[in-house]
Coordinates of C-alpha atoms in Angstrom, one line a residue:
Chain A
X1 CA -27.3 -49.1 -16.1
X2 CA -28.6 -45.7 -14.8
X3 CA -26.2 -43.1 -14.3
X4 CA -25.5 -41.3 -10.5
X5 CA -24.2 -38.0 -9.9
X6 CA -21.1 -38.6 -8.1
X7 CA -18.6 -36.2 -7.3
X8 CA -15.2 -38.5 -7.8
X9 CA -11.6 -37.1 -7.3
X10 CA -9.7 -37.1 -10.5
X11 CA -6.8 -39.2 -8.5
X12 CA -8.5 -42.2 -7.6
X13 CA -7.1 -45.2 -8.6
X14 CA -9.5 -48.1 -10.1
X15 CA -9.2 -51.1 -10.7
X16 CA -11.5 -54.2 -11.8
X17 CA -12.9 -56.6 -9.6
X18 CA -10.8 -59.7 -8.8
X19 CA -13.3 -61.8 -10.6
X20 CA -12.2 -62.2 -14.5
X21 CA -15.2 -60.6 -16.0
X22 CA -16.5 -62.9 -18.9
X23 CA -17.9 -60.9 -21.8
X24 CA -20.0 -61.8 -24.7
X25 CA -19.6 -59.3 -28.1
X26 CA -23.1 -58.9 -29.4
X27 CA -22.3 -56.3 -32.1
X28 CA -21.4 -52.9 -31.0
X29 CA -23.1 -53.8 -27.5
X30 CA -21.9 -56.1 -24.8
X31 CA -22.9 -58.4 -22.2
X32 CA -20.6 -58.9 -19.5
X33 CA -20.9 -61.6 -16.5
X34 CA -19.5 -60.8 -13.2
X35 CA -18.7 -64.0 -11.7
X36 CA -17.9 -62.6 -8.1
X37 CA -21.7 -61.3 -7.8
X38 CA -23.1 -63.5 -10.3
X39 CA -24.2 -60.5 -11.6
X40 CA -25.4 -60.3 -15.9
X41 CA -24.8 -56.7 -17.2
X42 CA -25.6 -55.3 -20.6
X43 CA -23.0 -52.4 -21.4
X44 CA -23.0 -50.2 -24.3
X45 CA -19.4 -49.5 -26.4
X46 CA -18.8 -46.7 -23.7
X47 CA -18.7 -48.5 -20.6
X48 CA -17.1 -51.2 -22.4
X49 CA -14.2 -49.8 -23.1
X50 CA -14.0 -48.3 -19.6
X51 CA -14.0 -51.7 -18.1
X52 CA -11.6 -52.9 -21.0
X53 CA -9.1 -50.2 -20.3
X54 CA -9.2 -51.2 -16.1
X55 CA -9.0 -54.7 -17.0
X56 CA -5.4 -54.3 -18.8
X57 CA -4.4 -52.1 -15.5
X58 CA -5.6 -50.0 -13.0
X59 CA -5.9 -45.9 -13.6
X60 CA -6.8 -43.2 -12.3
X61 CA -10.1 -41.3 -12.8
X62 CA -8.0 -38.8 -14.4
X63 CA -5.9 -41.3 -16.6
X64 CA -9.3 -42.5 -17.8
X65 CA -11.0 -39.6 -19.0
X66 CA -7.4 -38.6 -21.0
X67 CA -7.4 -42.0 -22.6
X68 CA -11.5 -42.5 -23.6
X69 CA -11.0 -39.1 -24.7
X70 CA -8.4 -40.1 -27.4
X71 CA -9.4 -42.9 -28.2
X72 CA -13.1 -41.7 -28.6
X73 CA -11.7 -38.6 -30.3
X74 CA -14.0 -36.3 -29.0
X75 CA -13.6 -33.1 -27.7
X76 CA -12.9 -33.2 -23.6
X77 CA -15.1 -31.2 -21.6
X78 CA -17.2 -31.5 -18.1
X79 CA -19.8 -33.6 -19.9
X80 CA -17.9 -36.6 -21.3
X81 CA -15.9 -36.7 -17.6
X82 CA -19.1 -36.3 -15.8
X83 CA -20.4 -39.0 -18.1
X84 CA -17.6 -41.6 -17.3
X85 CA -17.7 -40.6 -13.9
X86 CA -21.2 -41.7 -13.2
X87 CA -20.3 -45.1 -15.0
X88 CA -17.3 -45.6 -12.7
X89 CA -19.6 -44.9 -9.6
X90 CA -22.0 -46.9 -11.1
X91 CA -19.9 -50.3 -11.7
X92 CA -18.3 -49.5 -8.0
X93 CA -21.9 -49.5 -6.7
X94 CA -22.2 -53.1 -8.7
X95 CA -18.7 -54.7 -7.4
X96 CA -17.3 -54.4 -10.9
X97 CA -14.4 -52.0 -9.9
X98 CA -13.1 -50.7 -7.0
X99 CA -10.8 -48.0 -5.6
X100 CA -6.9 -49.1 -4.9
X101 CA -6.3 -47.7 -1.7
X102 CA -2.2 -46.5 -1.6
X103 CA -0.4 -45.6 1.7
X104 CA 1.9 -43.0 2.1
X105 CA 5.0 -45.1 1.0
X106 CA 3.4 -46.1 -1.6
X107 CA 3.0 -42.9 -3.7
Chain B
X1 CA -46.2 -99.2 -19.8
X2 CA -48.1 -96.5 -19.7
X3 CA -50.3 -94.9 -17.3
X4 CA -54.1 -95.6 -19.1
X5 CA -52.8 -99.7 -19.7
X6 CA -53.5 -99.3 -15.6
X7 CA -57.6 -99.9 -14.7
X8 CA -58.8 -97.2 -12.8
X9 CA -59.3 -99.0 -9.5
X10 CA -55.4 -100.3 -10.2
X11 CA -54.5 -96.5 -10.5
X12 CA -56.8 -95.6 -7.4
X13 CA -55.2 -98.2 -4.9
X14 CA -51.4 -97.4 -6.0
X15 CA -52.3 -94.0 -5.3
X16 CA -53.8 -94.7 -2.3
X17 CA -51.4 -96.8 -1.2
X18 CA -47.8 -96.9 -2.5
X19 CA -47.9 -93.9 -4.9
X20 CA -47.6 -94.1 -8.7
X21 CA -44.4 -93.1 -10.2
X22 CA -44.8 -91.2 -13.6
X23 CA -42.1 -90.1 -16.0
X24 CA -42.6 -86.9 -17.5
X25 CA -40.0 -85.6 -19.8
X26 CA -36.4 -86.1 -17.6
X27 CA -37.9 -86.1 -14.1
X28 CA -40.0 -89.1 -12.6
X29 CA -42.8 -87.9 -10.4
X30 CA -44.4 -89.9 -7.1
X31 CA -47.5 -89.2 -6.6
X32 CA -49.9 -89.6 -4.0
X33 CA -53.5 -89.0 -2.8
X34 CA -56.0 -90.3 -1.0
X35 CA -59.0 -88.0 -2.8
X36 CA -61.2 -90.1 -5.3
X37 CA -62.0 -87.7 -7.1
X38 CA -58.4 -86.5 -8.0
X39 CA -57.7 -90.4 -8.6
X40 CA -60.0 -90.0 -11.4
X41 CA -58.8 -87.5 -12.7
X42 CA -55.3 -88.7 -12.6
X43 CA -56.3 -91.7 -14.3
X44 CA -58.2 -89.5 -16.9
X45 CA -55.8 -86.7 -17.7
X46 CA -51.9 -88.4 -17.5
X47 CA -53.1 -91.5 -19.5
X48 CA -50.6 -91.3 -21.8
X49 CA -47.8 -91.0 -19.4
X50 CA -45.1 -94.0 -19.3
X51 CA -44.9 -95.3 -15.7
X52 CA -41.8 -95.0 -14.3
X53 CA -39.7 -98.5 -12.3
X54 CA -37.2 -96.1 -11.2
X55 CA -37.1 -96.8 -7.4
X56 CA -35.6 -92.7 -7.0
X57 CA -38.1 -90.4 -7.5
X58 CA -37.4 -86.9 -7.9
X59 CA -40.1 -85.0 -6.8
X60 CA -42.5 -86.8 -4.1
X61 CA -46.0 -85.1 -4.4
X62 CA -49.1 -85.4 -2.1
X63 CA -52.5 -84.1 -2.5
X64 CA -54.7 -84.8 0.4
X65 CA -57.3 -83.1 2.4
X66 CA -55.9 -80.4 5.3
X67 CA -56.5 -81.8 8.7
X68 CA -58.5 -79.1 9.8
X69 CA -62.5 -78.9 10.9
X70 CA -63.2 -77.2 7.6
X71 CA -62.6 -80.2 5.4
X72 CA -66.4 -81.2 6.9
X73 CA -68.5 -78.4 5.5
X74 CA -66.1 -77.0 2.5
X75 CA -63.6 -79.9 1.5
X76 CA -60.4 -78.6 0.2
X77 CA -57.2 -79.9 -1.4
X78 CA -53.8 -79.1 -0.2
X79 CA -50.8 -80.3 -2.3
X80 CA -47.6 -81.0 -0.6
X81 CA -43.9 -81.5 -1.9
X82 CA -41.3 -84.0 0.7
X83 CA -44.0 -83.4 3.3
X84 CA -44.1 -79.4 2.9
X85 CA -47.2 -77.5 1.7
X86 CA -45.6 -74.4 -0.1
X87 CA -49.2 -73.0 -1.4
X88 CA -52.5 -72.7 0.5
X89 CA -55.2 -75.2 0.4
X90 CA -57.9 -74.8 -3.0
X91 CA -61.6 -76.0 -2.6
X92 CA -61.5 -80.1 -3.3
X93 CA -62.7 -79.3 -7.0
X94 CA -59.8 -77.6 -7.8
X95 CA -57.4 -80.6 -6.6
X96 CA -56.6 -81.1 -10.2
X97 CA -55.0 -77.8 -11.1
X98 CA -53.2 -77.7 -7.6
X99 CA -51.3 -81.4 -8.4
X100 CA -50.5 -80.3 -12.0
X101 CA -49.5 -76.9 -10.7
X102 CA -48.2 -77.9 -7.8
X103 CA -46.0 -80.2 -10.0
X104 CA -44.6 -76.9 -12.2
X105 CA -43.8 -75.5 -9.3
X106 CA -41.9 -78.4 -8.3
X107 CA -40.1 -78.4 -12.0
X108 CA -39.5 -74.7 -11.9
X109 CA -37.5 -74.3 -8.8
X110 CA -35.7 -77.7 -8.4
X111 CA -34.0 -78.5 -10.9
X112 CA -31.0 -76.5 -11.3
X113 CA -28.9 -79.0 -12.6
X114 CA -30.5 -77.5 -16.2
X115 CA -31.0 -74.2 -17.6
X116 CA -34.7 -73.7 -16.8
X117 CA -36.3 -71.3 -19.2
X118 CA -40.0 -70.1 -19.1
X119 CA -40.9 -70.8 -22.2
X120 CA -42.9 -73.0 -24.6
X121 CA -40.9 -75.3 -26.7
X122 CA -41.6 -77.4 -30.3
X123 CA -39.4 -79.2 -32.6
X124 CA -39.4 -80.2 -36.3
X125 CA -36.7 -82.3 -37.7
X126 CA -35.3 -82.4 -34.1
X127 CA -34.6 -78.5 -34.3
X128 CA -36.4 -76.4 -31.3
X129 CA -37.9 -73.2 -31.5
X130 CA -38.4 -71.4 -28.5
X131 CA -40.8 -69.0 -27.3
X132 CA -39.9 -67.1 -24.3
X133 CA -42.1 -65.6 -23.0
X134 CA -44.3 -63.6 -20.2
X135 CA -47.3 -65.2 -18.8
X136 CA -50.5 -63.4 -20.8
X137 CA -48.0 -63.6 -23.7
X138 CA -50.0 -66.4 -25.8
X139 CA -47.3 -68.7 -25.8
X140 CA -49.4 -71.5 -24.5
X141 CA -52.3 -71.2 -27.3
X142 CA -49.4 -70.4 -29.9
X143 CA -47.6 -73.7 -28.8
X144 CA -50.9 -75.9 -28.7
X145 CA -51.5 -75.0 -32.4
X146 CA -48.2 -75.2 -33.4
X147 CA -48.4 -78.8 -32.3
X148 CA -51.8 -79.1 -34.2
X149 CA -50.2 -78.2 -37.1
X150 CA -47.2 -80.8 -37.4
X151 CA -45.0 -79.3 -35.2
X152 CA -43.9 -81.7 -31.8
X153 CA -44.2 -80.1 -28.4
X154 CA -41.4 -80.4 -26.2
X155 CA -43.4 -78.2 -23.4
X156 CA -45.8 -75.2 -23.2
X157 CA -43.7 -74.3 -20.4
X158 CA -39.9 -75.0 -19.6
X159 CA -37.7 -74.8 -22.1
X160 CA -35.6 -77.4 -20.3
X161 CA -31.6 -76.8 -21.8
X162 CA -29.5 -79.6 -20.5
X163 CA -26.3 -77.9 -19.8
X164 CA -23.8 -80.6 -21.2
X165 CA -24.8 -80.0 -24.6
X166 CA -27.3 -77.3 -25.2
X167 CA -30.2 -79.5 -26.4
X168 CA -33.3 -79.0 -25.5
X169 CA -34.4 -81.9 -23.4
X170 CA -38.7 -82.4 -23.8
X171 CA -41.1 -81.8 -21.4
X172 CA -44.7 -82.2 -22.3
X173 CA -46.8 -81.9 -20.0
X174 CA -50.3 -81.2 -20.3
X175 CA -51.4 -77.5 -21.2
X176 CA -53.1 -75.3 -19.5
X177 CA -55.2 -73.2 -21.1
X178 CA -57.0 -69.8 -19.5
X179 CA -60.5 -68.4 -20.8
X180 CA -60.8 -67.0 -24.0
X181 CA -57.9 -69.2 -25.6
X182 CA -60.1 -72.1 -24.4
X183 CA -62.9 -71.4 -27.4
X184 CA -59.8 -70.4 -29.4
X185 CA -58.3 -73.6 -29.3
X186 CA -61.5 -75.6 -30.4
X187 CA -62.1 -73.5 -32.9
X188 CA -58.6 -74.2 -34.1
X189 CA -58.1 -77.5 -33.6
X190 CA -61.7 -79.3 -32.9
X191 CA -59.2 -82.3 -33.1
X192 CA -57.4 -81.2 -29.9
X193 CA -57.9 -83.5 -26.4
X194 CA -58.8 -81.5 -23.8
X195 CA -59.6 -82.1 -20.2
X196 CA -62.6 -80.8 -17.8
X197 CA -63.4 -77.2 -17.4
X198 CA -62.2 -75.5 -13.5
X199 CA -64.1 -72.5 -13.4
X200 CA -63.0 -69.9 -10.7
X201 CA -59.2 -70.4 -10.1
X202 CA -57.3 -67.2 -9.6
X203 CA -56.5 -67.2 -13.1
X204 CA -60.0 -67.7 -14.4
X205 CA -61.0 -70.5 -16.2
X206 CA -58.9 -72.9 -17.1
X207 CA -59.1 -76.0 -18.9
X208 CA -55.7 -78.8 -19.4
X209 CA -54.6 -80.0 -23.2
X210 CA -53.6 -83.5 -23.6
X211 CA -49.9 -83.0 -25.0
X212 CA -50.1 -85.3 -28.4
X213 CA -49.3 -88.9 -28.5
X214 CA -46.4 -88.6 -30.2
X215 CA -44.8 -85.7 -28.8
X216 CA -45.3 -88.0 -25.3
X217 CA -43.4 -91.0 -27.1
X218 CA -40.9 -89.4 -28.0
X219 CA -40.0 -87.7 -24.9
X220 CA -36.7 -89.1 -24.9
X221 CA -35.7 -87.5 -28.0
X222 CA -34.1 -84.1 -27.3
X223 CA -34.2 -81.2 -30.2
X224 CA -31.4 -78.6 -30.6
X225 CA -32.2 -74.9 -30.4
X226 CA -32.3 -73.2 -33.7
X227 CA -34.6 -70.5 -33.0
X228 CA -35.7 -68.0 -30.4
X229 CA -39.2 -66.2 -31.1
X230 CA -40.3 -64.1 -28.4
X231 CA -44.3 -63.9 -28.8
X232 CA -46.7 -61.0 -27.8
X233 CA -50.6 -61.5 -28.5
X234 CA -52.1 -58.1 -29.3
X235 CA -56.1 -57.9 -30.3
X236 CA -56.6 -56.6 -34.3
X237 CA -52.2 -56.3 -34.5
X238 CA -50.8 -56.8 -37.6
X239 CA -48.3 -60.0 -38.3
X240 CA -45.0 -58.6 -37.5
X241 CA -42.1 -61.0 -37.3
X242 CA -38.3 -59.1 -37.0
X243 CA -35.3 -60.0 -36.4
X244 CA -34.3 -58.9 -32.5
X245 CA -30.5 -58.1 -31.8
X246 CA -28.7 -60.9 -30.0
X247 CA -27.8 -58.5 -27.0
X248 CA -31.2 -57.7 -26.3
X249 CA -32.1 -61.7 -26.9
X250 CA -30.2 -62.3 -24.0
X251 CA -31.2 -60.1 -21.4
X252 CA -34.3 -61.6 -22.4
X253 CA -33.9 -65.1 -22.1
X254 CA -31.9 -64.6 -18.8
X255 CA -34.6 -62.7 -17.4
X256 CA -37.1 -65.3 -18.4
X257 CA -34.9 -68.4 -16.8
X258 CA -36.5 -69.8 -13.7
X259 CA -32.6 -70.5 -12.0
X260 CA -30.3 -68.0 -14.3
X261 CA -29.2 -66.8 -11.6
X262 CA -29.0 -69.4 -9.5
X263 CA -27.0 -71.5 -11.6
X264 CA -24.6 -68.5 -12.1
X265 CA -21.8 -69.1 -14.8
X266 CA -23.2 -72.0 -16.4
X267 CA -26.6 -70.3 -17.0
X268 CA -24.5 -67.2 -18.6
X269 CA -22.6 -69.8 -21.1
X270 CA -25.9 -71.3 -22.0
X271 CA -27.7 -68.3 -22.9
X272 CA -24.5 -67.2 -24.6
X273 CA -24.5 -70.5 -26.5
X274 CA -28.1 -70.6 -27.3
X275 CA -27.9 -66.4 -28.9
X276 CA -25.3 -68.0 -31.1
X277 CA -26.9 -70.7 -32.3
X278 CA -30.3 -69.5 -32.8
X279 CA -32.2 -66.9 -35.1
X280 CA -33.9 -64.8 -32.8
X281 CA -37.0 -62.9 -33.4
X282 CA -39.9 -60.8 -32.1
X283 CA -43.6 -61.9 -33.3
X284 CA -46.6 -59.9 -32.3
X285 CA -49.8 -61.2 -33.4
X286 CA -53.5 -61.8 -33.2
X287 CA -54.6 -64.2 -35.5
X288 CA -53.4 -68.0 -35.0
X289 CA -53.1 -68.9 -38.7
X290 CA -51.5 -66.1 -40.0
X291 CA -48.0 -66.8 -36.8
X292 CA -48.3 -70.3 -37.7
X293 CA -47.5 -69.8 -41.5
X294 CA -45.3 -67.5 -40.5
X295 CA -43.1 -69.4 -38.3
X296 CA -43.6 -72.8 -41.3
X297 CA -42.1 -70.3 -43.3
X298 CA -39.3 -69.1 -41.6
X299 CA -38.1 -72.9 -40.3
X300 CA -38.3 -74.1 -43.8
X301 CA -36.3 -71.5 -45.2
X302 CA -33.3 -71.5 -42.3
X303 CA -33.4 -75.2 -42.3
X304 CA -34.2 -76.0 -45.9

């Protein structure tokens, strides 16, 4: 995958396509099939746990970088969000997650 | 029955007439043409082929002459699948190449009810070794020696994974061989059939390998995979055969299959299936003798 520079607001809500994803564990790396695009991608730990984390529930861009950032335990900063950020624009360009769209009643 | 049991004006009138049904690994193939020369051929080159009494066919093949003025002062050859002509027409001495081409062609994009892989397949003790690969990758001249060295071919070409069960169903057609691997392969194995010399193609010179006997008898006999080897000539490179990680295994199978993506989930649980299964490995090489104890070695020791 090759990262974008997008500029994503830290309260969007994601959330995984509809389409269980089907992942195969090769090691510290995985492949993951997307069945609604029929799509194959190769993801490294990183944007495997991002998907992993959207797949139990949907969060926001913000509620992302807090949790890779603990459970990473690095420091945060502009470059690990900047670096999850172009994997979430990246697997929205591929169909594998998408923004949840609220209305006003609903937040 | 097979194919050379057939006299060569028996083979020349079916063809000319009715169309002569040949089974070749899991698909039956009609074929029909009204060119002598090519009946010949035919005759020559799929000898040992079984003849097929399945009335279903499932690729109908023709190889005629285009119906256009030219065919009086340069003849040419055009092959055609169900009555469509997906290539252009080749001069009438290269009828040969287009049917046997034609007929890959045929193989690689139709039959989605397997996994198709591009790659060269042999078996030993009913356990396949794959060799994925790029074309210019030397997996045809690694696989013809291979199978002149006691090892069965189950195809130079398609590694043909039947979806129910993984195994790898055999294919052997003849073998093309381009150019320089043409003197390499005599020089290897002087013991090797090989067919007429077409000069001039667009990839060079080429020149077809009888598949052995055996490997044509037993046909019916699919191997399971065991190992993937992903083969890269080089000139003057050293033997190097290591261990590849099954993540990047994948990607490269999948992007070798014909229909991976055609076939969508079921190709994906294949090629997941046949990482786990198999060893996989990366051999770069330049001299014949040297891969083939190599790979000897390493089936004996993760079978033996």
């Amino acid at each position: 995958m090759t990262e974008t520079n997008t500029s994503i607001p830290s309260s969007a809500k994601w959330t995984v396509s509809s389409c269980p994803l089907m992942w195969t564990q090769c090691g510290e790396e995985y492949i993951v099939f997307h069945r609604a695009s029929g799509e194959t991608h190769y993801l490294n730990d990183l944007s495997a746990l991002i998907l992993r984390l959207l797949e139990r529930e949907p969060d926001t861009t913000h509620g992302i970088h807090q949790e890779l950032i603990d459970m990473l335990g690095v420091s945060p900063g502009v470059e690990v969000e900047q670096q999850i950020d172009s994997l979430l624009a990246r697997f929205e360009q591929l169909g594998v997650v998408g923004r949840v769209f609220t209305t006003d009643s609903d937040s | 029955m097979k194919l050379a049991e057939l006299s060569l004006a028996e083979v020349s009138t079916r063809l000319g007439t009715t169309g002569l049904r040949l089974r070749m690994g899991p698909f039956v193939i009609h074929i029909k043409t009204p060119l002598v020369s090519l009946q010949s051929l035919i005759h020559q080159m799929y000898a040992t082929y079984h003849l097929s009494e399945e009335r279903i066919a499932d690729f109908h093949v023709v190889v005629d002459a285009p119906k256009v003025v030219r065919r009086w002062f340069r003849p040419q050859a055009q092959f055609f699948v169900d009555g469509y002509a997906p290539f252009t027409p080749l001069p009438l001495e290269l009828a040969f190449p287009s049917l046997d081409w034609g007929i890959n062609w045929c193989i690689a994009t139709r039959s989605n009810q397997f996994l198709m892989l591009h790659s060269a397949v042999v078996a030993r003790h009913d356990l396949a070794m794959l060799f994925p690969a790029w074309p210019g990758h030397g997996k045809s001249t690694l696989c013809t020696a291979l199978v002149h060295s006691g090892w069965r071919l189950l195809s130079d070409e398609f590694g043909v994974v039947r979806l129910e069960d993984r195994n790898i169903l055999p294919l052997p057609r003849l073998t093309p061989l381009k150019n320089q691997s043409i003197d390499v392969i005599n020089k290897f194995a002087p013991t090797a059939v090989m067919g007429p010399l077409f000069e001039k193609t667009r990839k060079g010179t080429i020149a077809h390998v009888h598949p052995p006997v055996d490997s044509v008898d037993q046909a019916d006999q699919p191997a399971f995979p065991r190992w993937l080897v992903f083969p890269k000539w080089e000139a003057e490179a050293p033997l190097q055969l290591e261990p590849m990680k099954p993540a990047t295994s994948f990607l490269m199978v999948a992007t070798n299959a014909f229909n991976y993506e055609v076939i969508g989930e079921a190709g994906y649980l294949a090629v997941r299936d046949l990482i786990e299964y198999c060893d996989c490995y990366r051999l770069t090489y330049s001299d014949l003798s040297q891969a083939i104890a190599a790979l000897n070695k390493l089936s004996e020791v993760t079978h033996g």
